[in-house]
Coordinates of C-alpha atoms and ligand atoms in Angstrom, one line a residue:
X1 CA 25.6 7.2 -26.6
X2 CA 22.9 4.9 -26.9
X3 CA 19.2 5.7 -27.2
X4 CA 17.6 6.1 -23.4
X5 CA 13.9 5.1 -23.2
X6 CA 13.8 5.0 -19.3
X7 CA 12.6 8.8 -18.5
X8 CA 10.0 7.6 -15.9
X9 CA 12.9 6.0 -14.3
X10 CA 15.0 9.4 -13.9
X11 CA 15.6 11.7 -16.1
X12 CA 18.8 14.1 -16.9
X13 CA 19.4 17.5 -15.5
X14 CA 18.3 20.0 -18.1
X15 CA 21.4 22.8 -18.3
X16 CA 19.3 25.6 -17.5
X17 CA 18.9 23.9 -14.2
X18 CA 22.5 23.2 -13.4
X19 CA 23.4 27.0 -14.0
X20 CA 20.6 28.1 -11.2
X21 CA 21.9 25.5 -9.0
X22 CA 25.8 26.4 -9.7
X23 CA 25.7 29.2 -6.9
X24 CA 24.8 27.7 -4.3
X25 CA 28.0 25.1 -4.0
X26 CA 30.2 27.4 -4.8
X27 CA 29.8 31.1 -3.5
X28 CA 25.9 31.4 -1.9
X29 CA 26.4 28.2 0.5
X30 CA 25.7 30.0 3.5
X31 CA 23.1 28.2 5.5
X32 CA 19.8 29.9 5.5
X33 CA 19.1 29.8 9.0
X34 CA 21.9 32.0 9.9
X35 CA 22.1 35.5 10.7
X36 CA 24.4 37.0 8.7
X37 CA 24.6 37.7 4.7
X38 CA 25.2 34.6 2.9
X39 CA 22.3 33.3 5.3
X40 CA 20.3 35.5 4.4
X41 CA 21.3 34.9 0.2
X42 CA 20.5 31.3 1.1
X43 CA 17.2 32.2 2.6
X44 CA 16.1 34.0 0.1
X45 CA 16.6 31.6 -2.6
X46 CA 14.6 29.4 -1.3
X47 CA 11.7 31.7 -0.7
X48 CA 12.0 32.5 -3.9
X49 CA 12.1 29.0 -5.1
X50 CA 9.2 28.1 -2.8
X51 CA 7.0 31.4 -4.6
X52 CA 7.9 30.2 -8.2
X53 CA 6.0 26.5 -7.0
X54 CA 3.7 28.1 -5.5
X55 CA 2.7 30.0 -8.5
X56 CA 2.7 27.1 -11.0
X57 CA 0.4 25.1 -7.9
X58 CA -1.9 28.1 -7.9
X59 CA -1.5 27.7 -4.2
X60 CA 0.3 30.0 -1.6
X61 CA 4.1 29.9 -0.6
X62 CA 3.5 29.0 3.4
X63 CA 1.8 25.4 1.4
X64 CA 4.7 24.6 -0.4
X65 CA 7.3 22.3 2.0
X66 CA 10.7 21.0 -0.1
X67 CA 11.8 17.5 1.2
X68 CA 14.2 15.0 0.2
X69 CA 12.4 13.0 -2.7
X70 CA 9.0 11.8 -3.7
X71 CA 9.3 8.9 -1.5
X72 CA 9.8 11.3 2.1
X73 CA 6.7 13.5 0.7
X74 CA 4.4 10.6 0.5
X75 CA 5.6 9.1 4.1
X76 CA 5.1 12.6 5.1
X77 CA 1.6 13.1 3.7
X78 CA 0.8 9.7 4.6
X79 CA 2.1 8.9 8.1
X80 CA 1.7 12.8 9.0
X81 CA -2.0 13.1 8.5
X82 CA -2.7 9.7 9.8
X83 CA -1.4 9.9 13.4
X84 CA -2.5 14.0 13.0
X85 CA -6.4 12.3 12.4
X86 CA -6.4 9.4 14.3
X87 CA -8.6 10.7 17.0
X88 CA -11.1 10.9 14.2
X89 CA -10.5 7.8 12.4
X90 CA -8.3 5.0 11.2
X91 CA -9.1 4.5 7.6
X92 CA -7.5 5.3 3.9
X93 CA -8.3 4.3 1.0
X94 CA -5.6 4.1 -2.1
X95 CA -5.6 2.0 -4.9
X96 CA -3.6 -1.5 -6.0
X97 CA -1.7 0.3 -8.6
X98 CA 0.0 2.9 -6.6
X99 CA 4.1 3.1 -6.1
X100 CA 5.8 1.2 -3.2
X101 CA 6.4 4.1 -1.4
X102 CA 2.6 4.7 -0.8
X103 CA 1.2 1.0 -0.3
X104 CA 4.5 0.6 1.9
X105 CA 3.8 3.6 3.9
X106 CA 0.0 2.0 4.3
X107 CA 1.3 -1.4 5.0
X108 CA 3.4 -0.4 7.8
X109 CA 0.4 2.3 9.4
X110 CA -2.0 -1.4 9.5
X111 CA 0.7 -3.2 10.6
X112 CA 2.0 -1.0 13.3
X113 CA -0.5 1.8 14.1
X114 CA -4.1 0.5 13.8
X115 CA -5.1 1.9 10.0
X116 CA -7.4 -0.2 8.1
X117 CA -6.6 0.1 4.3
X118 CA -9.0 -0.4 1.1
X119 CA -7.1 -1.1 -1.4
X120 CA -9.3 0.1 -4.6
X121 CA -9.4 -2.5 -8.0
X122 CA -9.1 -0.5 -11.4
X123 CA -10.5 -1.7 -14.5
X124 CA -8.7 -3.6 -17.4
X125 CA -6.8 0.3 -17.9
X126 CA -6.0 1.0 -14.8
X127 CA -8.4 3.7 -13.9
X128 CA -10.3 3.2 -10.4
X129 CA -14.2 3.4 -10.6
X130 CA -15.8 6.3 -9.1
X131 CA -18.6 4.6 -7.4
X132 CA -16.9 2.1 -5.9
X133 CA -14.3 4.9 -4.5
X134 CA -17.6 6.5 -2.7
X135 CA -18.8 3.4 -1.8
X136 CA -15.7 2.7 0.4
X137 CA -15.8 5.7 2.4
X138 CA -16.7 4.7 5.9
X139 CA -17.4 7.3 9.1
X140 CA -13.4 6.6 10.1
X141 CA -12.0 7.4 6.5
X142 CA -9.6 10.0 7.4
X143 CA -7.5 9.9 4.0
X144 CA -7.6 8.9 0.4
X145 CA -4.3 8.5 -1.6
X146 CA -4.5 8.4 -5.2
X147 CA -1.8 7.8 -7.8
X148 CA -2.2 11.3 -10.3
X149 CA 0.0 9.1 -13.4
X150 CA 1.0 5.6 -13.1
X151 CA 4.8 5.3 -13.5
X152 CA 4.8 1.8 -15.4
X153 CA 1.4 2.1 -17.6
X154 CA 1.0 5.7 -17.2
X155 CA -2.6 5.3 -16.9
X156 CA -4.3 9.1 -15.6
X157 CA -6.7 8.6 -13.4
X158 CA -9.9 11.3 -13.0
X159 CA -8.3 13.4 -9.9
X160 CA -10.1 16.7 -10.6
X161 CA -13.7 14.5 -9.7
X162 CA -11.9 11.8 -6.9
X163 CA -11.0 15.6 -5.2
X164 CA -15.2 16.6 -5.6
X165 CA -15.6 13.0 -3.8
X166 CA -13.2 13.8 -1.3
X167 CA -14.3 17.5 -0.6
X168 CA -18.2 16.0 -0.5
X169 CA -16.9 13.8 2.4
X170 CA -14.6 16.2 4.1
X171 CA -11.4 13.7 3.5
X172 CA -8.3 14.9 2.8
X173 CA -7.2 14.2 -0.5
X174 CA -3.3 13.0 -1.5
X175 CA -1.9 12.1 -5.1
X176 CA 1.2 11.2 -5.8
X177 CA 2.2 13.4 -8.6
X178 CA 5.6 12.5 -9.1
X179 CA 5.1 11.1 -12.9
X180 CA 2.9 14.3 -13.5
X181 CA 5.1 16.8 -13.3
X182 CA 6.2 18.1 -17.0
X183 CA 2.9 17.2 -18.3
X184 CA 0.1 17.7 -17.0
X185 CA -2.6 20.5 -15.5
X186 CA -0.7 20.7 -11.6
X187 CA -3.3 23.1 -10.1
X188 CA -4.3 22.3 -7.0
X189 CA -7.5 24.3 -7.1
X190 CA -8.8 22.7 -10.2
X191 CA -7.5 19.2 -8.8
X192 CA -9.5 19.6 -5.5
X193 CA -6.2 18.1 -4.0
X194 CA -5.3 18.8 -0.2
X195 CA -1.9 17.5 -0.8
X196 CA 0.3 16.8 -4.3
X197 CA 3.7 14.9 -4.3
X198 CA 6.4 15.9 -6.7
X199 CA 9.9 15.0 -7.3
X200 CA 13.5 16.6 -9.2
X201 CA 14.4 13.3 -10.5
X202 CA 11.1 13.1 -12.6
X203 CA 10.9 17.0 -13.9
X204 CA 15.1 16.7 -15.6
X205 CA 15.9 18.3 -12.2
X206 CA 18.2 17.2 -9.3
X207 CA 17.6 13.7 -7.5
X208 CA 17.3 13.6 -4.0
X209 CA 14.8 16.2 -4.4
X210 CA 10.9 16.2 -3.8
X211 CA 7.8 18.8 -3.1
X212 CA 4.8 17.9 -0.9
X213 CA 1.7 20.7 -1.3
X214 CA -0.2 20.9 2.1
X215 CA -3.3 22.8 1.7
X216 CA -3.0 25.1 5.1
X217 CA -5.4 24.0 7.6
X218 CA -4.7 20.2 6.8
X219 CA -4.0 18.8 10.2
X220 CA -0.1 16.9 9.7
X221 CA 2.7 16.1 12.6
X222 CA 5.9 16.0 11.0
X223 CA 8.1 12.6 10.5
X224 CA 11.3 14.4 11.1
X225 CA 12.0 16.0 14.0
X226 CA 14.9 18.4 14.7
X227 CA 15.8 22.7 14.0
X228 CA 12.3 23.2 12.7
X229 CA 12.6 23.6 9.3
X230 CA 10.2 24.3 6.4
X231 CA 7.9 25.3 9.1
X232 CA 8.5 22.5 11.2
X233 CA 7.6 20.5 8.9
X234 CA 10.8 18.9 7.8
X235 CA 13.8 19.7 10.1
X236 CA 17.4 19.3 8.8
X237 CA 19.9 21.7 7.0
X238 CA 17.7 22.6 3.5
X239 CA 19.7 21.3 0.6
X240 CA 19.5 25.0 -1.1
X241 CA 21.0 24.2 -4.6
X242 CA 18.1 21.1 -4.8
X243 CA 15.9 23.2 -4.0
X244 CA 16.5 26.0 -6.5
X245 CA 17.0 23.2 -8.7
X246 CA 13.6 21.5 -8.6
X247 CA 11.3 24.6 -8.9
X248 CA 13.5 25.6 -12.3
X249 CA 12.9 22.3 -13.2
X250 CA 9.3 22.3 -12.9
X251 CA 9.2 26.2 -14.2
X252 CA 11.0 24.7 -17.2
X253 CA 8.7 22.0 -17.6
X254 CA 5.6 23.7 -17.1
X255 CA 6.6 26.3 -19.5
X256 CA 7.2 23.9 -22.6
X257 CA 4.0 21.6 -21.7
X258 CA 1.7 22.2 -24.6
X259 CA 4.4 21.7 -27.5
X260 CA 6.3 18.9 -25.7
X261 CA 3.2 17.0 -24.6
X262 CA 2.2 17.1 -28.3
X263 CA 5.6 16.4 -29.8
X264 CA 5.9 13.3 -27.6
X265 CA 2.1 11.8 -28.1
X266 CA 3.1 11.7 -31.9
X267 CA 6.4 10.1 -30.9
X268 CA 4.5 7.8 -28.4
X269 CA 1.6 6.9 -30.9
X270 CA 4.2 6.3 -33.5
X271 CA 5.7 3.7 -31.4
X272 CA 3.2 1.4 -30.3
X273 CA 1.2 1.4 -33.5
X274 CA 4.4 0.5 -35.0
X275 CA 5.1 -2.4 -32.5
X276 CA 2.0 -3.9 -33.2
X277 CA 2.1 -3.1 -36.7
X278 CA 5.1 -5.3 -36.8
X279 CA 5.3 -7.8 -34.2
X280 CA 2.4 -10.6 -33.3
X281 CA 1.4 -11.3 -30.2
X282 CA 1.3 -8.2 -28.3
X283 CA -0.8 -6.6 -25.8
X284 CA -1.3 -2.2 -25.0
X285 CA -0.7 -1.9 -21.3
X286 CA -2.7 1.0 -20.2
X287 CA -5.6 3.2 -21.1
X288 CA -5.1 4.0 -25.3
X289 CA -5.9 8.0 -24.6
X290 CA -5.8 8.8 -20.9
X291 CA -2.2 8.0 -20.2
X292 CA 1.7 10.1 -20.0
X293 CA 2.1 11.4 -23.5
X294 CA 5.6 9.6 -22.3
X295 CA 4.7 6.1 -21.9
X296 CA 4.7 2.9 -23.9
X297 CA 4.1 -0.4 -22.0
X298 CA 3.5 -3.4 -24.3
X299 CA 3.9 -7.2 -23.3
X300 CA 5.3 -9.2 -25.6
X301 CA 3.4 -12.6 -25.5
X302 CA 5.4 -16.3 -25.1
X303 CA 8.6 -14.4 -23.8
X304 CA 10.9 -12.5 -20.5
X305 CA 10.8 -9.0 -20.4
X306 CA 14.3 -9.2 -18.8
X307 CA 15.5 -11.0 -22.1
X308 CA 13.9 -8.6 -24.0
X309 CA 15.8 -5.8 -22.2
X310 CA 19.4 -7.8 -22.8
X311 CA 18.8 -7.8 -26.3
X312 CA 17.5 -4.0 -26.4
X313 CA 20.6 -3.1 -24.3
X314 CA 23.0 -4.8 -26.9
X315 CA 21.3 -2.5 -28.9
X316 CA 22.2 0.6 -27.0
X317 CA 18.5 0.8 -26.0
X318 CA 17.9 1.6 -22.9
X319 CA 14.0 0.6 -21.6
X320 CA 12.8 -1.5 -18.4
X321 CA 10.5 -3.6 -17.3
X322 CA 7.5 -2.5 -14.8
X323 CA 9.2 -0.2 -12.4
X324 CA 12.9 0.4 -11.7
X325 CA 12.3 0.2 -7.7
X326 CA 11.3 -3.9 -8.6
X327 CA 12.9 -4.9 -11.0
X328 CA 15.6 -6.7 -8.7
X329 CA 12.6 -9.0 -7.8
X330 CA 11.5 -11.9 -10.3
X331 CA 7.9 -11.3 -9.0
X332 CA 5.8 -10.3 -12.2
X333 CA 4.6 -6.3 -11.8
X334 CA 1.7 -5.8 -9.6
X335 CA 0.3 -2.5 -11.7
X336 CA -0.1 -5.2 -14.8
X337 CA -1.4 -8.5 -12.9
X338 CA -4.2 -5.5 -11.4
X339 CA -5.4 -5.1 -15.0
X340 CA -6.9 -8.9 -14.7
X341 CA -4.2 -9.8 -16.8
X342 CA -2.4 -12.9 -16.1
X343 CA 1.3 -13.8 -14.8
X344 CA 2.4 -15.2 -17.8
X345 CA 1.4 -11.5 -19.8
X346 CA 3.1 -9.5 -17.0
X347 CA 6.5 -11.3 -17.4
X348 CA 6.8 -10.4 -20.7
X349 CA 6.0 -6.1 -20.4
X350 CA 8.5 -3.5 -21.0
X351 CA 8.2 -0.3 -20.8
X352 CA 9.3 2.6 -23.3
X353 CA 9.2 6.3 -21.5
X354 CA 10.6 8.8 -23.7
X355 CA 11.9 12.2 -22.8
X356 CA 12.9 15.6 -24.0
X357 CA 16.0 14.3 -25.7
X358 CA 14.0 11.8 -27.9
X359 CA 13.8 12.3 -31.5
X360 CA 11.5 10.6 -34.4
X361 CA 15.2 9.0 -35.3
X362 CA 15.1 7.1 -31.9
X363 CA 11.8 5.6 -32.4
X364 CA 12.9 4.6 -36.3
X365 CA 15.9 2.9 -34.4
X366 CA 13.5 1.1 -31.9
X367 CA 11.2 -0.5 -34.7
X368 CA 13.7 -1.8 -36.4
X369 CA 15.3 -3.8 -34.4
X370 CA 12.2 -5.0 -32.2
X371 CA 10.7 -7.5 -34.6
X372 CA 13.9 -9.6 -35.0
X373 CA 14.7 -9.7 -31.0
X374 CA 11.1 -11.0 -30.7
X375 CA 11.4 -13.8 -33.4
X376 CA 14.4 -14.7 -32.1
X377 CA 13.6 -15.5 -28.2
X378 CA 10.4 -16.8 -29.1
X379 CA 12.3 -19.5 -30.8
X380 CA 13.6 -20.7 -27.9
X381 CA 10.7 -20.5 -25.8
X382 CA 8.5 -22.9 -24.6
X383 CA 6.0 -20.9 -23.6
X384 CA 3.0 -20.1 -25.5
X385 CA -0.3 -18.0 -24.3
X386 CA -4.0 -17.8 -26.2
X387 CA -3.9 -14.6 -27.3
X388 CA -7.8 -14.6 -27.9
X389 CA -8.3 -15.3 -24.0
X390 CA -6.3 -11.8 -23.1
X391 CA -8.7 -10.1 -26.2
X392 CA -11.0 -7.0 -24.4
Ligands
PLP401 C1 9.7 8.0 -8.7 C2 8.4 7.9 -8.0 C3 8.2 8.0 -6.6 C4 9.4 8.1 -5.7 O1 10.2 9.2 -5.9 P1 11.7 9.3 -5.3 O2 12.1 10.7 -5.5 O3 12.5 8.4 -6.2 O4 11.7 8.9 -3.9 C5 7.0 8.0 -6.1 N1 5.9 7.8 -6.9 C6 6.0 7.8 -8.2 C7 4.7 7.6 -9.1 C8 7.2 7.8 -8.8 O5 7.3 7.6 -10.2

């Protein structure tokens, strides 16, 4: 087994989850919308699950609406309150930095259906600017869509006051939460959110497996059509043992925040400052404070990230660059050429996100072996970059 640093990729199904989900394969796989009853088991475990998210949202079970991943729960917030407001107006704001799955989903609404998008700048951290957030509401804005944690830098951005903006202006409010889950305050009250993505994959539950919160009286159409499901919402036979699955998941999470959200800072803070205690030429991605307790991104000046993953790899370390939905492209990540920084820094940022299965013995493994790999492809490159220029 090697060492796996790639938790904002997907985690691993925590045990506890697996033995809730067991049932429903097996002996409960009756399908909840039939009358009889191991429909009626079916049913009933996902009300249940649906109550347990509720609770941990501080919101009520008729908001809570299981999908298919974090992907379908941002078309579906996206798309649905778009064409549900477009008598009112045709335009969202969102930010640069935000997942595929949300500046896609904007990109094809301008492209397609008449929205205009702002796409907000964030500062040299990644965190948006207030002002220039209000600033860009117009008379049509109908939506804002803000990333809660950013899955490559894991930059948190101020939702909690972006929702006071929002609720000021009556615009309904949308963060993707999916990198959020395990770690950080998910009430939807406090957040001023009108809708909140999660995912399983994130949370050490089930892939295939996602959560959008829809404040009720938030005007939506649904994206699926069909039997009427998840209160017509999102049609199709509910996938009962994901379900179940994801709200343990995020009950398991949840309950472990405080002590795991500490545990991993120190093993976070541990890592970078020993990176840069021990190899030149590097550069923080990210805010230092207000990001994952979860994620290190650092570029390695002069050289690849991909190279840098080959050797870590050979290693039996298992890290990534930017995000794992990109990383088929040779394109440099968009989230790090947003900070200002340039190409050249981009190419060469990889990103550590540990998990629940970490120990301090994983990190110690890391550091030693990252100075040498370093030396040794900077050799053999040609490339070399001012590090003064990229100073703050
Ligand atoms: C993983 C992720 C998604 C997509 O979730 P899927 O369940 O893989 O569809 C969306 N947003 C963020 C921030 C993510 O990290």
């Amino acid at each position: 087994m090697g060492i796996y640093l790639d938790n904002s990729a997907t985690t691993y199904v925590d045990s506890r989850v697996r033995k809730e989900m067991e049932p429903f394969f097996s002996k409960d796989y009756g399908n909840p919308s039939s009358f009889h009853d191991m429909g009626l088991a079916a049913k009933n475990a996902i009300e249940d699950s649906r109550k347990k998210v509720a609770g941990i949202l501080n919101a009520s079970p008729k908001e809570i609406i299981f999908t298919g991943s974090g992907t379908e729960s941002i078309n579906l917030a996206i798309k649905g309150v778009y064409r549900a407001n477009r008598s009112r107006g045709n335009h969202i704001i969102t930010t640069r930095t935000e997942h595929h799955a949300v500046l896609d989903s904007c990109r094809y609404l301008e492209e397609n259906e008449g929205a205009k998008i702002t796409y907000l700048d964030v500062d040299r951290d990644g965190i948006i600017n207030l002002d220039n957030l209000e600033k860009s509401i117009t008379k049509d804005t109908i939506l804002i869509s803000i990333i809660y944690a950013n899955n490559e830098i894991g930059t948190i951005q101020p939702i909690a006051e972006i929702g006071k903006i929002a609720k000021k202006h009556s615009i309904v409010f949308h963060t993707d939460a999916c990198q959020a889950g395990c770690s950080q305050d998910l009430n939807v009250k406090n957040l001023g959110v009108d809708l909140l993505t999660l995912n399983g994959s994130k949370i050490y539950g089930p892939k295939g497996t996602g959560m959008l919160f829809i404040k009720s009286g938030t005007k939506i159409h649904p994206i699926i059509h069909g039997g009427g499901q998840e209160f017509g919402l999102r049609s199709g036979t509910e996938n009962v043992p994901g379900i179940v699955g994801f709200a343990k998941a995020l009950e398991t999470c949840q309950l472990s925040k405080e002590e795991e959200n500490k545990r991993l800072t120190e093993l976070r803070d541990k890592l970078i400052s020993g990176i840069q205690g021990s190899v030149p030429k590097t550069i923080l991605n990210g805010h230092p404070t207000k990001r994952l307790p979860n994620n290190v991104n650092i570029s390695f000046l002069d050289i690849e990230g991909e190279a840098i993953l080959l050797h870590l790899n050979r290693e039996g370390i298992y890290a990534s660059t930017g995000s794992a939905c990109s990383s088929e492209s040779l394109e440099p990540s968009y989230v790090i050429t947003s900070l200002g920084l340039p190409h050249e820094v981009a190419h060469g940022s990889i990103r550590f996100s540990l998990g629940r299965q970490n120990t301090e013995n994983d990190i110690d493994h890391v550091l030693m072996v990252m100075p040498g790999i370093v030396k040794k492809l900077r050799m053999i490159s040609p490339v070399r970059v001012n590090e003064d220029e990229l100073r703050r």
